[in-house]
Short mmCIF file of C-alpha atoms in Angstrom, two decimals:
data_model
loop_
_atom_site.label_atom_id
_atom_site.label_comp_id
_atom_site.label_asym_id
_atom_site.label_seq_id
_atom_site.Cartn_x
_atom_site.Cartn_y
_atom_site.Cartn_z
CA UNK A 24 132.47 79.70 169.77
CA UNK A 25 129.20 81.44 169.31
CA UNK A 26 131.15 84.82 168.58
CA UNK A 27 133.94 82.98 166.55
CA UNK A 28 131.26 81.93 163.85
CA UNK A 29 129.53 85.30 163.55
CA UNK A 30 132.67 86.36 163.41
CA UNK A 31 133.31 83.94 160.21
CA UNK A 32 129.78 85.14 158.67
CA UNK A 33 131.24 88.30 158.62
CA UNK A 34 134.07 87.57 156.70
CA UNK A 35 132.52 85.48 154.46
CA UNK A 36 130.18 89.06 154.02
CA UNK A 37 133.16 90.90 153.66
CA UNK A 38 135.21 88.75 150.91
CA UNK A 39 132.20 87.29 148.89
CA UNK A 40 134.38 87.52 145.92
CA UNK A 41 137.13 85.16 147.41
CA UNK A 42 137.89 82.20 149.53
CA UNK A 43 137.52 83.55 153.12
CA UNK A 44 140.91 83.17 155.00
CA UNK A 45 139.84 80.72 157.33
CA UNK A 46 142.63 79.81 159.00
CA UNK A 47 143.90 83.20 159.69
CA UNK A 48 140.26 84.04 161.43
CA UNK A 49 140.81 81.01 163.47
CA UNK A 50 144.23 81.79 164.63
CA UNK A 51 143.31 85.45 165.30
CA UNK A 52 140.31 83.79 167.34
CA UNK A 53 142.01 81.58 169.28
CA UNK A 54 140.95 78.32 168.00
CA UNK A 55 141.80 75.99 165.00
CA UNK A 56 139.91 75.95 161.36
CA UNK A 57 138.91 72.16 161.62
CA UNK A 58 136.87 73.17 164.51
CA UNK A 59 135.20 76.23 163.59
CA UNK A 60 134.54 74.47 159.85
CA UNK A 61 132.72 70.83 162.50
CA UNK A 62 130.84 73.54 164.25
CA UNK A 63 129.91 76.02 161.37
CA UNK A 64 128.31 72.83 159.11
CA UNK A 65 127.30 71.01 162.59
CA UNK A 66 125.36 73.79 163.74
CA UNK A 67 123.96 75.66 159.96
CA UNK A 68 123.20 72.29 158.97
CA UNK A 69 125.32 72.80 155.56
CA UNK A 70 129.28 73.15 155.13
CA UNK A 71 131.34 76.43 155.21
CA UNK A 72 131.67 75.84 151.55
CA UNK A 73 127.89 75.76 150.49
CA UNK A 74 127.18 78.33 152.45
CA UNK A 75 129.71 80.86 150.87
CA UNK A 76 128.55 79.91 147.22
CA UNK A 77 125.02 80.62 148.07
CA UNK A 78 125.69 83.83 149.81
CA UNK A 79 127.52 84.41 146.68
CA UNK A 80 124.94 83.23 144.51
CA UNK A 81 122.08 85.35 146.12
CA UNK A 82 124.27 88.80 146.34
CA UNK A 83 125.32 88.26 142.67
CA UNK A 84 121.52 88.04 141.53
CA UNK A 85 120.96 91.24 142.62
CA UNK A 86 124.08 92.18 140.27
CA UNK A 87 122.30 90.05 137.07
CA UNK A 88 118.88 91.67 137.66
CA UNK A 89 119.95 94.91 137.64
CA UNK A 90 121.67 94.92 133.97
CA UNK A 91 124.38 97.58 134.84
CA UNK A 92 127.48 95.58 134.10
CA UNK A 93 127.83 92.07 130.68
CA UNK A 94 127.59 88.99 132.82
CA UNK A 95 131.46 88.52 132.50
CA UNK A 96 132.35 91.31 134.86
CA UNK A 97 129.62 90.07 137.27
CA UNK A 98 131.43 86.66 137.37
CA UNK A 99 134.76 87.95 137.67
CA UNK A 100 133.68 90.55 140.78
CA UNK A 101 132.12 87.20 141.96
CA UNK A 102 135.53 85.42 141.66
CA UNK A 103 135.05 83.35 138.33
CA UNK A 104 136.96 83.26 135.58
CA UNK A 105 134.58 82.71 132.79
CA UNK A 106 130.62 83.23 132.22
CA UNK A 107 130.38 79.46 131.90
CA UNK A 108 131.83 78.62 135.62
CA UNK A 109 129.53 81.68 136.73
CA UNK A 110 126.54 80.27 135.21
CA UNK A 111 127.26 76.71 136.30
CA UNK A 112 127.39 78.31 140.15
CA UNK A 113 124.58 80.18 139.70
CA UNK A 114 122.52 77.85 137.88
CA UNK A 115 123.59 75.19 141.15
CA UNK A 116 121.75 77.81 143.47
CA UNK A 117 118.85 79.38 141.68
CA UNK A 118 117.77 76.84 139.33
CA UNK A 119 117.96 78.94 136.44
CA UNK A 120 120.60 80.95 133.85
CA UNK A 121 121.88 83.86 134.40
CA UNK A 122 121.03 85.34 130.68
CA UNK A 123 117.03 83.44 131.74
CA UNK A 124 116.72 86.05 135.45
CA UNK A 125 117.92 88.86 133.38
CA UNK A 126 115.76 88.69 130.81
CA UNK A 127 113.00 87.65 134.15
CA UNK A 128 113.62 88.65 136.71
CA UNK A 129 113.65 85.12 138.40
CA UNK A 130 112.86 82.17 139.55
CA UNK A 131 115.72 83.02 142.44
CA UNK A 132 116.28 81.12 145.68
CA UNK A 133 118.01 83.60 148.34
CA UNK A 134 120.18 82.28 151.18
CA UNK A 135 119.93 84.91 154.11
CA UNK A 136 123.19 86.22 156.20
CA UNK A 137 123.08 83.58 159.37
CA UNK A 138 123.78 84.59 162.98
CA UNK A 139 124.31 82.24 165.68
CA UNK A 140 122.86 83.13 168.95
CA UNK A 141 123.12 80.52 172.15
CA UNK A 142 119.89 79.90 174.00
CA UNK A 143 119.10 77.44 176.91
CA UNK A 144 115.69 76.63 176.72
CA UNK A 145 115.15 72.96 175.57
CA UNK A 146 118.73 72.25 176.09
CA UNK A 147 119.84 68.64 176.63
CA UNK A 148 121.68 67.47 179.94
CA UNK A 149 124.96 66.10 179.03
CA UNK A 150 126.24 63.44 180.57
CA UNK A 151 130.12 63.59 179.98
CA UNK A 152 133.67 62.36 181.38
CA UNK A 153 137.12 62.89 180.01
CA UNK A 154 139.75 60.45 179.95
CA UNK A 155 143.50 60.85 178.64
CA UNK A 156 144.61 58.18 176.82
CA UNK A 157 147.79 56.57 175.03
CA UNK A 158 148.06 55.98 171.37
CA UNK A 159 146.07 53.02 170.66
CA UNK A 160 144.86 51.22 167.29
CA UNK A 161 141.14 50.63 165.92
CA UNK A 162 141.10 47.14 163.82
CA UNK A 163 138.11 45.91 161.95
CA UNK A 164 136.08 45.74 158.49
CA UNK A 165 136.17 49.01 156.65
CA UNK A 166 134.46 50.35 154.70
CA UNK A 167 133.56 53.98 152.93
CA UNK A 168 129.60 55.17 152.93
CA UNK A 169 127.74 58.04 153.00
CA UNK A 170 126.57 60.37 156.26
CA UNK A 171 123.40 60.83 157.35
CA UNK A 172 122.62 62.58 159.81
CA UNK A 173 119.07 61.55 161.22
CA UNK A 174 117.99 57.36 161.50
CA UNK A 175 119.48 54.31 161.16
CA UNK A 176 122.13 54.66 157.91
CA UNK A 177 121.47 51.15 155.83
CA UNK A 178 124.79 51.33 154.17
CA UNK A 179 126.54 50.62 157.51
CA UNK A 180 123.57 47.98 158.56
CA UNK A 181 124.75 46.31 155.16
CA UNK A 182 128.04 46.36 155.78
CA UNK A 183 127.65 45.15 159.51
CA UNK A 184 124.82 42.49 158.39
CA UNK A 185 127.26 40.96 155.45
CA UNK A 186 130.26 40.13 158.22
CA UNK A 187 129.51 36.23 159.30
CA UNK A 188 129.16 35.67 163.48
CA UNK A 189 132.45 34.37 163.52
CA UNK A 190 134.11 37.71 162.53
CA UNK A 191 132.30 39.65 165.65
CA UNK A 192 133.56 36.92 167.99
CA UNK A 193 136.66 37.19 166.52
CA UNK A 194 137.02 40.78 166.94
CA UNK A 195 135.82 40.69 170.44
CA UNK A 196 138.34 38.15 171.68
CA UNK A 197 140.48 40.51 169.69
CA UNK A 198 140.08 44.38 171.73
CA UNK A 199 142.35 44.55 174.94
CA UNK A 200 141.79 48.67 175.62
CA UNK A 201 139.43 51.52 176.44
CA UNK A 202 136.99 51.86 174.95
CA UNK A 203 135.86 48.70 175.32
CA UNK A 204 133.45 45.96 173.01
CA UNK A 205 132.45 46.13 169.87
CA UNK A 206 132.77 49.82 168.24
CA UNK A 207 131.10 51.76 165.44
CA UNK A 208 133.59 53.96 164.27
CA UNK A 209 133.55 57.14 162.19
CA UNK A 210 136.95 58.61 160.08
CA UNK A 211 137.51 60.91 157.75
CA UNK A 212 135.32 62.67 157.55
CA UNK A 213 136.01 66.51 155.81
CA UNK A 214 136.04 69.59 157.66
CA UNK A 215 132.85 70.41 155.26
CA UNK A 216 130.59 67.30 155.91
CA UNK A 217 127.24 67.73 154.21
CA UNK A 218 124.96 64.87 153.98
CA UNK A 219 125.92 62.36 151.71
CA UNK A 220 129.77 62.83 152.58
CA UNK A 221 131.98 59.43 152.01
CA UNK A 222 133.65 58.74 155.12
CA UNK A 223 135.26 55.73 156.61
CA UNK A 224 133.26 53.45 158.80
CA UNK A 225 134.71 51.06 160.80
CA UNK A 226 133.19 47.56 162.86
CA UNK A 227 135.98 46.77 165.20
CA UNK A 228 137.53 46.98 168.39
CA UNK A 229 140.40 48.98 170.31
CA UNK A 230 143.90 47.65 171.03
CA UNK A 231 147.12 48.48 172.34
CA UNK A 232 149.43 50.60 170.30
CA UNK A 233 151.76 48.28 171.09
CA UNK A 234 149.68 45.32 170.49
CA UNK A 235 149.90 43.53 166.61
CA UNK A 236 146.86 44.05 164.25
CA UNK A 237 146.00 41.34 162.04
CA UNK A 238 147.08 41.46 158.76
CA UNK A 239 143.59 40.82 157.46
CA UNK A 240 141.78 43.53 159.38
CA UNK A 241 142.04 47.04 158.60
CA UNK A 242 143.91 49.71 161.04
CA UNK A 243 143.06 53.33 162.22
CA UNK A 244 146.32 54.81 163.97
CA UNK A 245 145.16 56.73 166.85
CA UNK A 246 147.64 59.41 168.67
CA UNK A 247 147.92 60.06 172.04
CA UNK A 248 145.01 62.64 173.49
CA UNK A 249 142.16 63.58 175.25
CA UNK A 250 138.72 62.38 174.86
CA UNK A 251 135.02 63.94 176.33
CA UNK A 252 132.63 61.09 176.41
CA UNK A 253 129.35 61.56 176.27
CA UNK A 254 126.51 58.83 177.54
CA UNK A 255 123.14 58.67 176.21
CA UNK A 256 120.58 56.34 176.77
CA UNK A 257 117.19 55.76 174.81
CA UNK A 258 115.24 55.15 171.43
CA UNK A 259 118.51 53.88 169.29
CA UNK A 260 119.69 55.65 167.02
CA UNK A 261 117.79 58.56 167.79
CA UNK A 262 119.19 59.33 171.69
CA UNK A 263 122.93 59.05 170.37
CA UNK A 264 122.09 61.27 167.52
CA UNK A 265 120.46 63.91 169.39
CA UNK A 266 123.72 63.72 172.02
CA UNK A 267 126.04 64.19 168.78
CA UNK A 268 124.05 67.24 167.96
CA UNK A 269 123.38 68.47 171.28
CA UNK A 270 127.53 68.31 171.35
CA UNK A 271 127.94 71.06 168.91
CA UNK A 272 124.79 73.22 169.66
CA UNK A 273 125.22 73.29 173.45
CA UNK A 274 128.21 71.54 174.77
CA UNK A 275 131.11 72.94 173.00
CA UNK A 276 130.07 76.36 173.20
CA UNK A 277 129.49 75.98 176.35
CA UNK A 278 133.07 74.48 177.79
CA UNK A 279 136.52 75.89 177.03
CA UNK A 280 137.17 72.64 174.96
CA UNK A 281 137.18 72.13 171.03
CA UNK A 282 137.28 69.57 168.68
CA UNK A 283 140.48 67.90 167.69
CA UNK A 284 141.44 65.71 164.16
CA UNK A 285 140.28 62.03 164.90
CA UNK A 286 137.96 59.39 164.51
CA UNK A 287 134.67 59.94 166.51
CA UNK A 288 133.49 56.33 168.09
CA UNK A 289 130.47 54.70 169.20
CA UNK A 290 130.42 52.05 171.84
CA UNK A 291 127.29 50.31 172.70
CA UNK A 292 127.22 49.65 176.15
CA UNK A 293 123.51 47.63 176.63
CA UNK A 294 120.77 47.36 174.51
CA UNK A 295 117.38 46.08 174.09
CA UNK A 296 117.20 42.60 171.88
CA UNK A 297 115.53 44.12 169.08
CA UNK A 298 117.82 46.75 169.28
CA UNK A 299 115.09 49.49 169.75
CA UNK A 300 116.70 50.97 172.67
CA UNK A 301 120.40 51.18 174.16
CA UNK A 302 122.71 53.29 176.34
CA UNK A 303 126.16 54.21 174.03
CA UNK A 304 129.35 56.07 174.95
CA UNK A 305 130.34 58.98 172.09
CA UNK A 306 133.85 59.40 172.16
CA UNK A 307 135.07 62.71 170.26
CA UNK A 308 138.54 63.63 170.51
CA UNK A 309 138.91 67.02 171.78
CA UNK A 310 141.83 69.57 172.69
CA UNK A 311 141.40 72.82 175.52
CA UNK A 312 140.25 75.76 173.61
#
Protein backbone atom coordinates (compact mmCIF):
# COMPACT_ATOMS: atom_id res chain seq x y z
CA UNK A 1 0.00 0.00 0.00
CA UNK A 2 2.93 2.15 0.88
CA UNK A 3 4.24 1.82 -2.85
CA UNK A 4 0.62 2.04 -4.33
CA UNK A 5 0.30 5.73 -2.95
CA UNK A 6 3.71 6.96 -4.07
CA UNK A 7 2.82 5.45 -6.88
CA UNK A 8 -0.51 7.78 -7.03
CA UNK A 9 1.76 10.97 -6.05
CA UNK A 10 3.41 10.32 -9.05
CA UNK A 11 0.67 10.44 -11.22
CA UNK A 12 -0.90 13.12 -9.75
CA UNK A 13 2.96 14.80 -10.65
CA UNK A 14 2.67 13.58 -13.94
CA UNK A 15 -1.04 14.79 -15.01
CA UNK A 16 -1.28 18.05 -12.89
CA UNK A 17 -3.30 19.44 -15.66
CA UNK A 18 -6.06 16.68 -15.39
CA UNK A 19 -8.01 14.41 -13.18
CA UNK A 20 -5.52 11.58 -12.37
CA UNK A 21 -6.96 8.19 -13.64
CA UNK A 22 -7.47 6.73 -10.45
CA UNK A 23 -9.07 3.82 -11.07
CA UNK A 24 -6.89 2.63 -13.78
CA UNK A 25 -3.70 3.08 -11.22
CA UNK A 26 -5.62 1.00 -8.85
CA UNK A 27 -6.44 -1.77 -11.16
CA UNK A 28 -2.89 -1.78 -12.61
CA UNK A 29 -1.86 -1.97 -8.76
CA UNK A 30 -3.80 -4.56 -7.72
CA UNK A 31 -6.19 -2.98 -5.44
CA UNK A 32 -9.48 -0.92 -5.72
CA UNK A 33 -9.78 3.16 -5.87
CA UNK A 34 -12.08 3.38 -2.69
CA UNK A 35 -9.21 2.02 -0.85
CA UNK A 36 -6.28 3.75 -2.05
CA UNK A 37 -8.60 7.23 -1.97
CA UNK A 38 -9.51 5.87 2.60
CA UNK A 39 -5.81 5.42 2.82
CA UNK A 40 -4.40 8.41 0.72
CA UNK A 41 -6.80 11.10 2.92
CA UNK A 42 -6.46 8.64 6.12
CA UNK A 43 -2.87 8.74 6.09
CA UNK A 44 -2.01 12.74 4.34
CA UNK A 45 -4.55 13.90 6.60
CA UNK A 46 -6.48 15.70 3.52
CA UNK A 47 -8.45 13.99 0.50
CA UNK A 48 -7.00 12.90 -2.92
CA UNK A 49 -8.90 15.83 -4.20
CA UNK A 50 -7.32 18.72 -2.07
CA UNK A 51 -4.28 17.49 -2.46
CA UNK A 52 -4.23 17.55 -6.37
CA UNK A 53 -5.61 21.24 -6.43
CA UNK A 54 -2.89 22.40 -4.20
CA UNK A 55 -0.16 20.63 -6.00
CA UNK A 56 -1.78 22.34 -8.83
CA UNK A 57 -2.07 25.51 -7.22
CA UNK A 58 1.65 25.70 -6.03
CA UNK A 59 3.22 24.43 -9.59
CA UNK A 60 0.97 26.99 -11.40
CA UNK A 61 2.41 29.95 -9.18
CA UNK A 62 5.57 29.39 -10.41
CA UNK A 63 3.81 29.76 -14.01
CA UNK A 64 2.00 33.37 -12.73
CA UNK A 65 5.28 34.71 -11.26
CA UNK A 66 7.20 34.23 -14.05
CA UNK A 67 5.02 36.44 -16.64
CA UNK A 68 5.93 34.34 -19.79
CA UNK A 69 2.48 33.29 -20.86
CA UNK A 70 -1.61 35.94 -20.21
CA UNK A 71 -3.11 34.18 -17.25
CA UNK A 72 -5.64 32.41 -19.65
CA UNK A 73 -3.14 29.99 -21.08
CA UNK A 74 -1.81 29.35 -17.52
CA UNK A 75 -5.36 28.24 -16.52
CA UNK A 76 -6.04 26.27 -19.43
CA UNK A 77 -2.37 24.24 -19.14
CA UNK A 78 -3.72 23.99 -15.51
CA UNK A 79 -7.01 22.41 -16.77
CA UNK A 80 -9.51 25.45 -16.44
CA UNK A 81 -11.56 26.78 -18.74
CA UNK A 82 -11.68 30.39 -17.91
CA UNK A 83 -9.38 32.97 -15.84
CA UNK A 84 -12.27 33.29 -13.40
CA UNK A 85 -12.39 29.35 -12.37
CA UNK A 86 -8.42 29.68 -12.35
CA UNK A 87 -8.45 32.51 -10.07
CA UNK A 88 -11.20 31.13 -7.86
CA UNK A 89 -8.69 27.83 -7.44
CA UNK A 90 -5.91 29.72 -6.94
CA UNK A 91 -7.24 32.31 -4.81
CA UNK A 92 -8.73 28.91 -2.54
CA UNK A 93 -4.92 27.96 -2.07
CA UNK A 94 -2.79 31.05 -1.85
CA UNK A 95 -4.99 33.55 -0.45
CA UNK A 96 -4.48 35.95 -3.05
CA UNK A 97 -5.24 36.81 -7.10
CA UNK A 98 -3.48 35.74 -9.58
CA UNK A 99 -3.19 39.38 -11.42
CA UNK A 100 -2.16 40.54 -7.15
CA UNK A 101 1.32 37.60 -7.13
CA UNK A 102 2.13 38.79 -10.53
CA UNK A 103 2.25 42.11 -10.01
CA UNK A 104 4.08 40.70 -6.19
CA UNK A 105 5.41 38.21 -6.23
CA UNK A 106 3.26 36.70 -3.34
CA UNK A 107 1.80 36.07 -0.48
CA UNK A 108 1.95 32.12 -1.78
CA UNK A 109 1.31 29.03 0.33
CA UNK A 110 3.23 25.92 -1.35
CA UNK A 111 2.05 22.33 -0.83
CA UNK A 112 5.24 20.02 -1.17
CA UNK A 113 5.24 16.56 -3.34
CA UNK A 114 4.36 13.87 -0.34
CA UNK A 115 6.03 10.45 -0.02
CA UNK A 116 4.88 7.82 2.18
CA UNK A 117 7.47 5.83 3.87
CA UNK A 118 6.44 2.92 6.62
CA UNK A 119 8.32 3.03 9.88
CA UNK A 120 7.86 0.92 13.13
CA UNK A 121 8.98 2.86 15.83
CA UNK A 122 6.04 4.05 18.06
CA UNK A 123 3.76 1.70 16.34
CA UNK A 124 0.58 0.58 18.12
CA UNK A 125 -0.15 -3.23 18.94
CA UNK A 126 -3.27 -4.21 17.28
CA UNK A 127 -5.47 -6.25 18.72
CA UNK A 128 -7.62 -7.79 15.83
CA UNK A 129 -9.97 -10.87 14.80
CA UNK A 130 -11.87 -11.51 11.64
CA UNK A 131 -15.18 -12.89 11.42
CA UNK A 132 -17.32 -13.74 8.16
CA UNK A 133 -20.60 -12.84 8.40
CA UNK A 134 -24.16 -13.02 6.61
CA UNK A 135 -26.04 -10.07 5.36
CA UNK A 136 -27.51 -8.48 8.28
CA UNK A 137 -29.43 -5.01 8.90
CA UNK A 138 -28.38 -1.90 11.20
CA UNK A 139 -31.79 -0.17 12.62
CA UNK A 140 -31.80 2.96 14.65
CA UNK A 141 -32.06 6.97 14.74
CA UNK A 142 -30.22 8.56 11.87
CA UNK A 143 -28.96 11.15 11.38
CA UNK A 144 -26.29 13.20 8.97
CA UNK A 145 -23.27 15.30 10.85
CA UNK A 146 -20.04 16.29 10.29
CA UNK A 147 -16.49 14.19 10.87
CA UNK A 148 -14.07 14.94 13.11
CA UNK A 149 -11.45 13.29 13.49
CA UNK A 150 -9.86 13.93 17.05
CA UNK A 151 -12.42 14.18 20.54
CA UNK A 152 -15.68 13.61 21.36
CA UNK A 153 -17.96 14.99 18.10
CA UNK A 154 -21.04 17.04 19.94
CA UNK A 155 -23.24 16.70 16.97
CA UNK A 156 -23.56 12.92 17.58
CA UNK A 157 -23.65 13.54 21.64
CA UNK A 158 -26.76 15.77 20.58
CA UNK A 159 -28.24 13.52 18.61
CA UNK A 160 -27.67 10.53 21.10
CA UNK A 161 -28.62 12.91 24.23
CA UNK A 162 -32.11 14.10 22.43
CA UNK A 163 -33.38 10.15 22.05
CA UNK A 164 -35.62 9.53 25.46
CA UNK A 165 -34.41 6.16 27.70
CA UNK A 166 -37.15 4.36 26.36
CA UNK A 167 -35.80 4.41 22.74
CA UNK A 168 -32.25 2.74 23.94
CA UNK A 169 -34.22 0.03 25.76
CA UNK A 170 -36.16 -0.34 22.95
CA UNK A 171 -33.44 -0.82 20.60
CA UNK A 172 -31.65 -3.16 22.83
CA UNK A 173 -34.52 -5.59 23.27
CA UNK A 174 -34.53 -4.98 19.57
CA UNK A 175 -30.62 -6.42 18.17
CA UNK A 176 -30.58 -10.34 17.83
CA UNK A 177 -26.86 -10.54 15.84
CA UNK A 178 -23.13 -9.92 15.93
CA UNK A 179 -22.08 -7.38 16.75
CA UNK A 180 -23.79 -7.16 19.64
CA UNK A 181 -25.43 -3.99 22.07
CA UNK A 182 -25.86 -0.79 21.39
CA UNK A 183 -23.75 0.51 18.19
CA UNK A 184 -22.34 3.81 16.96
CA UNK A 185 -22.37 3.54 13.45
CA UNK A 186 -20.62 5.40 10.63
CA UNK A 187 -22.04 5.43 6.60
CA UNK A 188 -21.37 7.17 3.85
CA UNK A 189 -18.92 8.53 4.10
CA UNK A 190 -16.92 9.73 0.52
CA UNK A 191 -13.92 8.21 -0.72
CA UNK A 192 -12.42 11.94 -0.08
CA UNK A 193 -13.40 12.51 3.66
CA UNK A 194 -11.87 15.73 4.94
CA UNK A 195 -12.95 17.07 8.18
CA UNK A 196 -16.19 18.43 8.24
CA UNK A 197 -17.57 15.68 5.73
CA UNK A 198 -21.57 14.93 6.20
CA UNK A 199 -21.91 11.39 6.76
CA UNK A 200 -24.56 9.21 8.19
CA UNK A 201 -24.50 8.35 11.83
CA UNK A 202 -26.42 5.84 13.17
CA UNK A 203 -27.59 4.81 17.22
CA UNK A 204 -28.87 1.34 16.80
CA UNK A 205 -28.42 -2.18 16.89
CA UNK A 206 -27.73 -5.28 14.48
CA UNK A 207 -30.38 -7.77 13.28
CA UNK A 208 -30.99 -10.56 11.14
CA UNK A 209 -31.29 -9.98 7.45
CA UNK A 210 -34.05 -11.94 7.69
CA UNK A 211 -35.44 -10.40 10.71
CA UNK A 212 -38.28 -7.25 10.18
CA UNK A 213 -37.08 -3.63 10.93
CA UNK A 214 -39.49 -1.36 12.35
CA UNK A 215 -41.12 0.86 10.26
CA UNK A 216 -40.21 3.79 12.47
CA UNK A 217 -36.48 3.16 12.71
CA UNK A 218 -34.18 3.77 10.00
CA UNK A 219 -32.27 0.76 8.02
CA UNK A 220 -28.61 0.29 6.76
CA UNK A 221 -28.60 -2.88 4.34
CA UNK A 222 -25.49 -4.68 5.02
CA UNK A 223 -24.11 -7.47 2.40
CA UNK A 224 -22.58 -10.47 3.13
CA UNK A 225 -18.54 -10.12 3.99
CA UNK A 226 -15.69 -10.10 5.98
CA UNK A 227 -14.91 -7.98 8.87
CA UNK A 228 -11.24 -7.25 10.91
CA UNK A 229 -12.13 -6.12 14.34
CA UNK A 230 -10.07 -4.26 16.17
CA UNK A 231 -10.23 -3.91 20.29
CA UNK A 232 -9.02 -1.01 22.09
CA UNK A 233 -9.26 -0.19 25.49
CA UNK A 234 -8.59 3.25 27.35
CA UNK A 235 -9.20 7.14 27.69
CA UNK A 236 -12.66 7.20 25.49
CA UNK A 237 -12.72 8.56 22.68
CA UNK A 238 -9.19 8.96 22.39
CA UNK A 239 -7.98 4.92 22.52
CA UNK A 240 -10.65 4.07 19.69
CA UNK A 241 -9.48 6.98 17.71
CA UNK A 242 -5.93 6.31 17.85
CA UNK A 243 -6.89 2.36 16.84
CA UNK A 244 -8.89 3.90 13.74
CA UNK A 245 -5.77 5.71 12.79
CA UNK A 246 -3.31 3.27 13.77
CA UNK A 247 -5.60 1.01 11.14
CA UNK A 248 -4.55 2.94 8.15
CA UNK A 249 -0.95 4.00 9.17
CA UNK A 250 0.20 0.56 10.33
CA UNK A 251 -2.28 -2.18 9.99
CA UNK A 252 -3.36 -2.17 6.47
CA UNK A 253 -0.10 -1.72 5.06
CA UNK A 254 1.01 -4.10 6.94
CA UNK A 255 -1.55 -7.24 6.08
CA UNK A 256 -2.57 -8.38 2.60
CA UNK A 257 -6.13 -7.04 3.41
CA UNK A 258 -7.90 -3.71 2.18
CA UNK A 259 -10.75 -1.82 2.81
CA UNK A 260 -14.09 -2.69 1.36
CA UNK A 261 -17.52 -0.25 0.72
CA UNK A 262 -19.49 -0.34 4.12
CA UNK A 263 -20.43 1.15 7.19
CA UNK A 264 -17.55 1.19 9.81
CA UNK A 265 -19.16 0.39 13.51
CA UNK A 266 -18.43 1.01 16.98
CA UNK A 267 -19.53 -1.27 19.75
CA UNK A 268 -18.90 -0.39 23.27
CA UNK A 269 -18.17 -3.30 25.10
CA UNK A 270 -17.59 -1.80 29.04
CA UNK A 271 -17.08 1.44 30.19
CA UNK A 272 -16.41 3.55 33.08
CA UNK A 273 -19.77 5.45 34.55
CA UNK A 274 -18.68 8.74 33.58
CA UNK A 275 -17.80 7.42 30.47
CA UNK A 276 -14.08 8.52 30.72
CA UNK A 277 -12.77 5.23 29.87
CA UNK A 278 -14.06 2.02 27.87
CA UNK A 279 -12.90 -1.01 25.85
CA UNK A 280 -14.83 -0.84 22.07
CA UNK A 281 -14.77 -3.27 19.13
CA UNK A 282 -14.04 -1.29 15.50
CA UNK A 283 -15.57 -3.18 12.93
CA UNK A 284 -14.32 -2.15 9.27
CA UNK A 285 -15.38 -4.16 6.48
CA UNK A 286 -12.51 -5.37 4.58
CA UNK A 287 -11.78 -7.62 1.38
CA UNK A 288 -8.05 -9.73 0.71
CA UNK A 289 -5.84 -7.44 -1.14
Amino acid sequence: MISALNHLVDLVEEHLGEEPDVPALAARLGTTEYHLRRMFSSLAGMPLSEYVRRRRMTVAAADVVRGEDDLLTVAVRYGYGSTEAFGRAFRSVHGSAPRDVRRDGGPLRTQPQLRFRLTVEGSTTMDTRFTDRPAFRLIGHATRVPLIHEGVNPHIQQHIAALPQEAHARLKSLGDTDPAGLLQVTDDVAQDSPEGTRLTYLHGVAISGDTPAPDDLDAIEVPAGTWAVFRSSGPYPDALQTTWAATASEWFPSNPWRLRPGPSIVTVLDRAEDFTTATTELWLPVESA
